[in-house]
Amino acid sequence: MASRTPTSRGRRPAVPEGLNETWAKDLTDQFRRALSTKRMNTLTRNTTQQQQQSPGAPPSYSSLRNIPLVATAPSDRNSLRFRSMLLSLSNTPCRWENPGLLDEALRSIPLERIYDQAQEESDLYLAEAASLGPNTKPAWGYQDCVVRALMKWFKRHFFQWINNPKCGACHAPTIAVGMAAPLPDEQARGANRVEIYQCSNAQCQAHERFPRYSDAFVLLQTRRGRVGEWANCFSMLCRAVGSRVRWVWNSEDHVWTEVYSEHRKRWVHVDAVEEVWDQPLLYTHGWKKKLAYCIAFSADGCQDVTRRYVRNFGKYGLPRTKAQESAVLHIIAEIKNMRRRDMNKTDKFRLEGEDIREDKEFRQNVIESLSREICRMLPGRPDADMLKAQERAREAQLARARNQHNAQSFNPRDQQQQ
Ligand SMILES: [Zn+2]
């Protein structure tokens, strides 16, 4: 009954003669209905999926990082809460801007020794540059070397890392037993919480208080603490020796310092706890840690510096769910404007230029990271993990060969001894 033309593909129904128009209209209607149902199904499916993935959460930062965002004032509860937190954190570096106290802080530092070391290192960089050619710039300048020497002294001779403080009475180790309210003198020195420890020595059992001070100038006297105290006190001392300094807060419970290198015209990562200089990939590539936010605060600005520390967002980025990204931009701009409100035009202009250069540096980081990833995926390119695995296999083979050789050369003597 069906007449098939040689060109038909078998899907077209037979068209009764004289009914061409009605048939076409019916088919169009059917097609419209089918399309409409399909669209509705897709829409419902997508909405359900989105709701299942993250109820009420903003889209992940990784999905947004390539879309130009417009700063929008925070309006939802999460973004407003994040704003309050960042505003409060942003005060930390402002507390160091006290010339009298900074001068006093300088008296705690063996300045002559630090300047001598800095001069020595700076001369080495100069000599190295000279050996490389007449137009080569030294890797680091004198002031960079001052901060490097300061970091070494701070870590090796000045500040102490404390997990559990030793018993004040008998110096035995202590065990954490809880928290307590600060005593009036602790409160007067800025401690907002106090950890309580008990001596593990059965004859002693004395209690030891560990007030967590957040005042960098008080920390100059106590000279002990964990990462918060370290970064706070060290950053303040960098300021005291005349560097421009940033205090970097990370949402995964870490803080560190950034110092502006006039020589390199860029901000440099400094972690006094680790005695590490300019190794921004320490946390991700080194510690295999995933990070969401790294926000830098200074007396003259505020910057989201996450892209300095997380180059590969797919691998090391955590979802940024504390606020809408457009709100984060707004909050950072708000803090920046607040810090620069009373500045003259020249300084403002200079800092804006610096911000633009830094943003360019971040974009360059992302591009480099992406191109490395692409190179890694290209067929025929050696994969870093594969190379490591091959290296391990080679080492294991060598170790086996060595063991075999040792066994063979020692066996005769062993037999003689038996
Ligand atoms: Zn004790």
Coordinates of C-alpha atoms and ligand atoms in Angstrom, one line a residue:
M1 CA 0.0 0.0 0.0
A2 CA 2.8 2.5 0.9
S3 CA 4.4 3.9 -2.1
R4 CA 8.1 4.5 -1.5
T5 CA 10.1 6.8 -3.7
P6 CA 13.8 6.0 -4.2
T7 CA 14.7 9.2 -2.2
S8 CA 12.6 8.4 0.9
R9 CA 14.4 7.3 4.1
G10 CA 11.4 5.3 5.3
R11 CA 10.2 7.7 8.0
R12 CA 7.7 9.7 6.0
P13 CA 4.1 8.3 6.2
A14 CA 2.2 7.6 3.0
V15 CA 0.4 10.7 1.7
P16 CA -3.0 10.0 0.3
E17 CA -3.5 11.9 -2.9
G18 CA -5.4 15.2 -2.6
L19 CA -4.8 15.4 1.2
N20 CA -1.4 17.1 1.1
E21 CA -2.4 20.3 3.0
T22 CA -4.3 18.6 5.8
W23 CA -1.6 16.1 6.2
A24 CA 1.1 18.8 6.5
K25 CA -1.0 20.8 9.0
D26 CA -1.5 17.7 11.2
L27 CA 2.1 16.8 11.1
T28 CA 3.2 20.3 12.1
D29 CA 0.7 20.3 15.0
Q30 CA 2.1 16.9 16.1
F31 CA 5.6 18.2 15.8
R32 CA 4.8 21.3 17.9
R33 CA 3.2 19.3 20.7
A34 CA 6.1 16.8 20.8
L35 CA 8.6 19.7 20.9
S36 CA 6.7 21.5 23.6
T37 CA 6.5 18.3 25.8
K38 CA 10.2 17.7 25.3
R39 CA 11.1 21.3 26.3
M40 CA 8.9 21.0 29.4
N41 CA 10.5 17.7 30.4
T42 CA 14.0 19.2 30.0
L43 CA 13.1 22.2 32.0
T44 CA 11.6 20.1 34.9
R45 CA 14.6 17.8 34.9
N46 CA 17.1 20.7 35.0
T47 CA 15.3 22.4 37.8
T48 CA 15.1 19.3 39.9
Q49 CA 18.8 18.5 39.3
Q50 CA 19.8 22.0 40.4
Q51 CA 17.7 21.8 43.5
Q52 CA 19.2 18.4 44.3
Q53 CA 22.8 19.6 43.8
S54 CA 22.8 22.6 46.1
P55 CA 19.6 23.8 47.8
G56 CA 19.8 27.5 47.9
A57 CA 23.6 27.7 47.4
P58 CA 25.1 30.0 44.8
P59 CA 26.8 28.5 41.8
S60 CA 30.4 27.3 42.4
Y61 CA 33.2 29.7 41.8
S62 CA 34.8 27.4 39.2
S63 CA 31.7 27.7 37.0
L64 CA 31.8 31.5 37.3
R65 CA 35.5 32.3 37.0
N66 CA 35.4 33.0 33.3
I67 CA 32.3 35.2 33.3
P68 CA 32.9 38.9 33.9
L69 CA 31.0 39.7 37.0
V70 CA 29.4 43.0 38.1
A71 CA 29.9 44.0 41.7
T72 CA 26.5 43.9 43.5
A73 CA 25.8 45.0 47.0
P74 CA 25.3 41.9 49.2
S75 CA 21.6 41.3 50.0
D76 CA 21.2 37.7 51.0
R77 CA 21.9 36.5 54.5
N78 CA 25.1 34.5 53.6
S79 CA 26.6 37.4 51.7
L80 CA 25.8 39.9 54.5
R81 CA 27.3 37.6 57.1
F82 CA 30.4 37.2 55.0
R83 CA 30.6 41.0 54.6
S84 CA 30.6 41.5 58.4
M85 CA 33.3 38.9 58.8
L86 CA 35.6 40.5 56.2
L87 CA 35.0 44.0 57.5
S88 CA 36.1 42.8 61.0
L89 CA 39.1 40.9 59.7
S90 CA 40.2 43.9 57.6
N91 CA 41.0 45.8 60.8
T92 CA 43.9 43.5 61.7
P93 CA 46.6 45.3 59.6
C94 CA 45.2 48.7 60.6
R95 CA 46.1 48.0 64.2
W96 CA 49.8 48.0 63.3
E97 CA 49.7 51.5 61.9
N98 CA 50.9 53.1 65.1
P99 CA 54.3 54.8 64.7
G100 CA 55.1 54.9 68.4
L101 CA 54.4 51.1 68.9
L102 CA 56.2 50.2 65.6
D103 CA 59.3 52.1 66.9
E104 CA 59.0 50.2 70.1
A105 CA 58.7 46.9 68.2
L106 CA 61.9 47.7 66.4
R107 CA 63.7 47.6 69.7
S108 CA 62.8 43.9 70.0
I109 CA 64.6 43.1 66.8
P110 CA 68.5 42.7 66.5
L111 CA 68.4 45.2 63.7
E112 CA 72.2 45.3 63.1
R113 CA 72.4 41.6 62.7
I114 CA 69.4 41.5 60.3
Y115 CA 70.7 44.4 58.2
D116 CA 74.2 42.7 58.0
Q117 CA 72.6 39.5 56.8
A118 CA 70.4 41.4 54.3
Q119 CA 73.4 43.2 53.0
E120 CA 75.4 40.0 52.6
E121 CA 72.5 38.3 50.7
S122 CA 71.8 41.3 48.6
D123 CA 75.5 41.5 47.6
L124 CA 75.2 37.8 46.5
Y125 CA 72.2 38.5 44.3
L126 CA 74.1 41.5 42.8
A127 CA 77.1 39.3 42.1
E128 CA 74.9 36.6 40.6
A129 CA 73.2 39.1 38.3
A130 CA 76.5 40.7 37.2
S131 CA 77.8 37.2 36.3
L132 CA 74.8 36.7 34.1
G133 CA 75.3 39.8 32.0
P134 CA 75.4 43.6 32.2
N135 CA 71.6 44.1 31.9
T136 CA 70.5 41.4 34.4
K137 CA 68.5 42.5 37.3
P138 CA 69.3 40.9 40.7
A139 CA 66.6 38.3 41.8
W140 CA 65.8 40.3 44.9
G141 CA 66.5 43.8 46.3
Y142 CA 68.0 44.8 49.6
Q143 CA 64.6 45.4 51.3
D144 CA 63.5 41.9 50.2
C145 CA 66.6 40.5 51.9
V146 CA 65.8 42.5 55.1
V147 CA 62.4 40.7 55.3
R148 CA 64.0 37.3 54.5
A149 CA 66.6 37.8 57.3
L150 CA 63.8 39.0 59.7
M151 CA 61.8 35.8 58.9
K152 CA 64.8 33.6 59.7
W153 CA 65.4 35.3 63.0
F154 CA 61.7 35.3 63.9
K155 CA 61.3 31.6 63.3
R156 CA 64.7 30.4 64.6
H157 CA 65.3 32.7 67.6
F158 CA 62.2 34.7 68.5
F159 CA 58.8 33.1 68.3
Q160 CA 57.7 29.8 69.7
W161 CA 55.1 27.4 68.4
I162 CA 52.7 26.2 71.0
N163 CA 50.3 23.3 70.9
N164 CA 49.9 22.5 74.6
P165 CA 51.8 24.9 76.8
K166 CA 54.2 23.3 79.3
C167 CA 53.2 23.3 83.0
G168 CA 54.4 26.6 84.6
A169 CA 55.2 24.8 87.9
C170 CA 57.0 21.6 86.9
H171 CA 57.5 22.0 83.1
A172 CA 55.7 18.6 82.4
P173 CA 53.5 18.3 79.4
T174 CA 49.8 19.3 79.8
I175 CA 46.4 18.1 78.6
A176 CA 43.7 20.4 77.2
V177 CA 40.7 20.5 79.6
G178 CA 38.6 23.3 78.1
M179 CA 38.1 27.1 77.7
A180 CA 37.7 29.9 80.3
A181 CA 36.8 33.5 80.3
P182 CA 39.8 35.9 80.3
L183 CA 40.9 37.4 83.6
P184 CA 40.8 41.2 83.8
D185 CA 44.5 41.6 83.0
E186 CA 44.2 39.1 80.1
Q187 CA 41.2 41.0 78.8
A188 CA 43.0 44.3 79.1
R189 CA 45.7 43.0 76.9
G190 CA 43.2 41.9 74.2
A191 CA 42.7 38.2 74.9
N192 CA 39.1 37.3 73.9
R193 CA 39.4 33.6 74.8
V194 CA 41.6 31.5 77.1
E195 CA 42.5 27.8 76.7
I196 CA 42.9 25.8 79.9
Y197 CA 45.4 22.9 80.3
Q198 CA 46.2 20.6 83.2
C199 CA 49.6 19.2 84.1
S200 CA 50.0 15.5 83.2
N201 CA 52.3 15.0 86.3
A202 CA 50.1 13.2 88.9
Q203 CA 51.9 14.9 91.8
C204 CA 51.4 18.4 90.3
Q205 CA 48.1 18.5 88.2
A206 CA 48.4 22.3 88.2
H207 CA 46.3 24.3 85.7
E208 CA 47.9 26.3 82.9
R209 CA 46.2 29.2 81.1
F210 CA 46.9 29.9 77.4
P211 CA 45.3 33.3 76.5
R212 CA 44.9 33.8 72.8
Y213 CA 46.1 37.3 72.2
S214 CA 45.3 39.1 69.0
D215 CA 47.3 42.3 69.7
A216 CA 50.6 42.0 67.8
F217 CA 52.3 44.3 70.3
V218 CA 51.3 42.1 73.2
L219 CA 52.6 39.1 71.2
L220 CA 56.0 40.8 71.2
Q221 CA 56.1 40.1 74.9
T222 CA 54.5 36.6 75.0
R223 CA 56.4 35.4 71.9
R224 CA 54.4 32.3 71.5
G225 CA 51.3 31.0 69.7
R226 CA 49.9 29.2 66.7
V227 CA 49.6 30.3 63.2
G228 CA 47.3 33.3 64.0
E229 CA 49.8 34.7 66.5
W230 CA 52.7 34.0 64.2
A231 CA 51.3 35.7 61.2
N232 CA 50.0 38.7 63.2
C233 CA 53.3 39.4 65.1
F234 CA 55.5 38.7 62.1
S235 CA 53.5 40.9 59.7
M236 CA 53.6 43.7 62.2
L237 CA 57.4 43.4 62.4
C238 CA 57.7 43.5 58.6
R239 CA 55.7 46.8 58.8
A240 CA 58.1 48.0 61.5
V241 CA 61.2 47.4 59.3
G242 CA 59.5 49.6 56.7
S243 CA 57.8 47.2 54.2
R244 CA 54.3 47.4 52.9
V245 CA 52.5 44.4 54.2
R246 CA 49.4 42.4 53.8
W247 CA 47.8 39.9 56.2
V248 CA 46.2 37.1 54.2
W249 CA 43.2 35.3 55.6
N250 CA 42.3 31.9 54.3
S251 CA 38.9 30.3 54.8
E252 CA 40.6 26.9 55.5
D253 CA 42.0 28.0 58.8
H254 CA 45.3 29.4 57.8
V255 CA 46.9 32.9 57.7
W256 CA 50.1 34.3 56.3
T257 CA 51.9 37.4 55.2
E258 CA 52.5 39.2 51.9
V259 CA 55.1 41.8 51.5
Y260 CA 55.3 44.3 48.6
S261 CA 58.7 44.0 46.8
E262 CA 59.5 47.4 45.4
H263 CA 62.3 45.7 43.5
R264 CA 60.0 43.2 41.7
K265 CA 57.0 45.5 41.7
R266 CA 54.7 42.8 43.1
W267 CA 53.4 41.2 46.2
V268 CA 55.4 38.3 47.6
H269 CA 54.1 35.4 49.6
V270 CA 55.8 35.0 53.0
D271 CA 54.9 32.3 55.6
A272 CA 56.9 32.8 58.8
V273 CA 55.7 29.5 60.4
E274 CA 57.1 27.5 57.5
E275 CA 60.0 30.0 56.9
V276 CA 59.0 30.1 53.3
W277 CA 59.5 33.0 50.9
D278 CA 57.7 33.4 47.6
Q279 CA 56.2 29.9 47.3
P280 CA 52.5 30.6 46.8
L281 CA 51.9 27.0 45.6
L282 CA 53.0 25.6 49.0
Y283 CA 49.5 25.0 50.2
T284 CA 48.0 23.4 47.1
H285 CA 50.8 21.7 45.2
G286 CA 52.9 21.1 48.4
W287 CA 50.4 20.3 51.1
K288 CA 47.7 19.1 48.6
K289 CA 45.2 21.3 50.4
K290 CA 42.1 22.6 48.7
L291 CA 41.3 26.3 49.2
A292 CA 38.2 28.4 48.7
Y293 CA 39.1 32.0 49.7
C294 CA 42.4 33.8 50.3
I295 CA 41.7 37.5 51.0
A296 CA 44.5 39.9 51.6
F297 CA 44.0 42.9 53.9
S298 CA 46.4 45.9 54.2
A299 CA 46.3 49.4 55.6
D300 CA 45.8 50.7 52.0
G301 CA 43.7 48.1 50.4
C302 CA 42.0 44.7 50.1
Q303 CA 42.3 42.1 47.4
D304 CA 41.0 38.6 46.7
V305 CA 44.3 36.9 46.1
T306 CA 43.0 33.3 45.8
R307 CA 44.3 33.1 42.2
R308 CA 47.8 33.5 43.5
Y309 CA 47.5 30.4 45.7
V310 CA 45.1 28.3 43.7
R311 CA 46.2 28.1 40.0
N312 CA 44.3 24.9 39.1
F313 CA 40.7 25.5 40.4
G314 CA 39.5 22.1 39.1
K315 CA 42.1 20.3 41.3
Y316 CA 42.7 22.6 44.3
G317 CA 39.7 25.0 44.4
L318 CA 36.9 24.4 47.0
P319 CA 33.4 25.6 46.2
R320 CA 33.0 29.3 47.2
T321 CA 29.7 29.2 49.0
K322 CA 30.1 31.9 51.6
A323 CA 28.6 34.6 49.4
Q324 CA 27.5 35.4 45.9
E325 CA 30.7 36.1 43.8
S326 CA 29.2 39.5 42.7
A327 CA 28.8 40.4 46.4
V328 CA 32.4 39.3 47.2
L329 CA 33.6 41.8 44.5
H330 CA 31.4 44.5 46.1
I331 CA 32.7 43.8 49.6
I332 CA 36.3 43.9 48.6
A333 CA 35.8 47.2 46.6
E334 CA 34.0 48.6 49.7
I335 CA 36.9 47.8 52.0
K336 CA 39.4 49.1 49.5
N337 CA 37.5 52.4 49.1
M338 CA 37.3 52.7 52.9
R339 CA 41.1 52.4 53.3
R340 CA 41.8 54.8 50.5
R341 CA 39.1 57.4 51.3
D342 CA 41.5 60.0 52.8
M343 CA 44.4 59.4 50.4
N344 CA 45.5 62.0 47.9
K345 CA 44.9 61.5 44.2
T346 CA 48.5 60.5 43.4
D347 CA 48.6 57.7 45.9
K348 CA 45.1 56.5 44.9
F349 CA 46.2 56.4 41.2
R350 CA 49.4 54.6 42.1
L351 CA 47.5 51.9 44.0
E352 CA 45.0 51.5 41.3
G353 CA 47.8 50.9 38.8
E354 CA 49.2 48.3 41.2
D355 CA 45.8 46.6 41.4
I356 CA 45.5 46.4 37.6
R357 CA 49.0 44.9 37.4
E358 CA 48.2 42.3 40.0
D359 CA 45.0 41.4 38.3
K360 CA 47.0 40.9 35.1
E361 CA 49.4 38.7 37.1
F362 CA 46.5 36.5 38.3
R363 CA 45.0 36.2 34.8
Q364 CA 48.5 35.2 33.6
N365 CA 48.6 32.5 36.3
V366 CA 45.3 31.0 35.2
I367 CA 46.4 31.0 31.6
E368 CA 49.7 29.3 32.4
S369 CA 48.0 26.7 34.5
L370 CA 45.4 26.0 31.8
S371 CA 48.1 25.7 29.1
R372 CA 50.1 23.3 31.3
E373 CA 46.9 21.2 31.8
I374 CA 46.3 21.1 28.0
C375 CA 49.9 20.2 27.3
R376 CA 49.6 17.4 29.8
M377 CA 46.4 16.0 28.1
L378 CA 48.0 16.1 24.6
P379 CA 48.7 12.6 23.3
G380 CA 52.4 11.7 23.3
R381 CA 53.2 14.2 26.1
P382 CA 54.7 12.6 29.2
D383 CA 52.3 12.8 32.1
A384 CA 53.9 14.1 35.4
D385 CA 52.1 11.4 37.5
M386 CA 53.2 8.7 35.0
L387 CA 56.8 9.9 35.1
K388 CA 56.8 9.8 38.9
A389 CA 55.3 6.2 38.8
Q390 CA 58.0 5.2 36.3
E391 CA 60.7 6.7 38.5
R392 CA 59.3 4.8 41.6
A393 CA 59.3 1.6 39.6
R394 CA 62.9 2.2 38.5
E395 CA 64.0 2.8 42.1
A396 CA 62.2 -0.3 43.3
Q397 CA 63.9 -2.3 40.6
L398 CA 67.3 -0.9 41.6
A399 CA 66.6 -1.6 45.3
R400 CA 65.7 -5.2 44.4
A401 CA 69.0 -5.6 42.4
R402 CA 71.0 -4.1 45.3
N403 CA 69.4 -6.6 47.8
Q404 CA 70.1 -9.5 45.5
H405 CA 73.7 -8.4 45.0
N406 CA 74.1 -8.0 48.8
A407 CA 72.6 -11.4 49.5
Q408 CA 74.9 -13.0 46.9
S409 CA 78.0 -11.4 48.2
F410 CA 77.2 -12.0 51.9
N411 CA 76.0 -15.5 51.6
P412 CA 79.4 -17.3 51.3
R413 CA 80.7 -15.6 54.4
D414 CA 77.4 -16.3 56.3
Q415 CA 77.8 -19.9 55.4
Q416 CA 81.4 -19.9 56.6
Q417 CA 80.3 -18.3 59.9
Q418 CA 77.7 -21.0 60.4
Ligands
ZN1 ZN 53.1 20.5 86.7

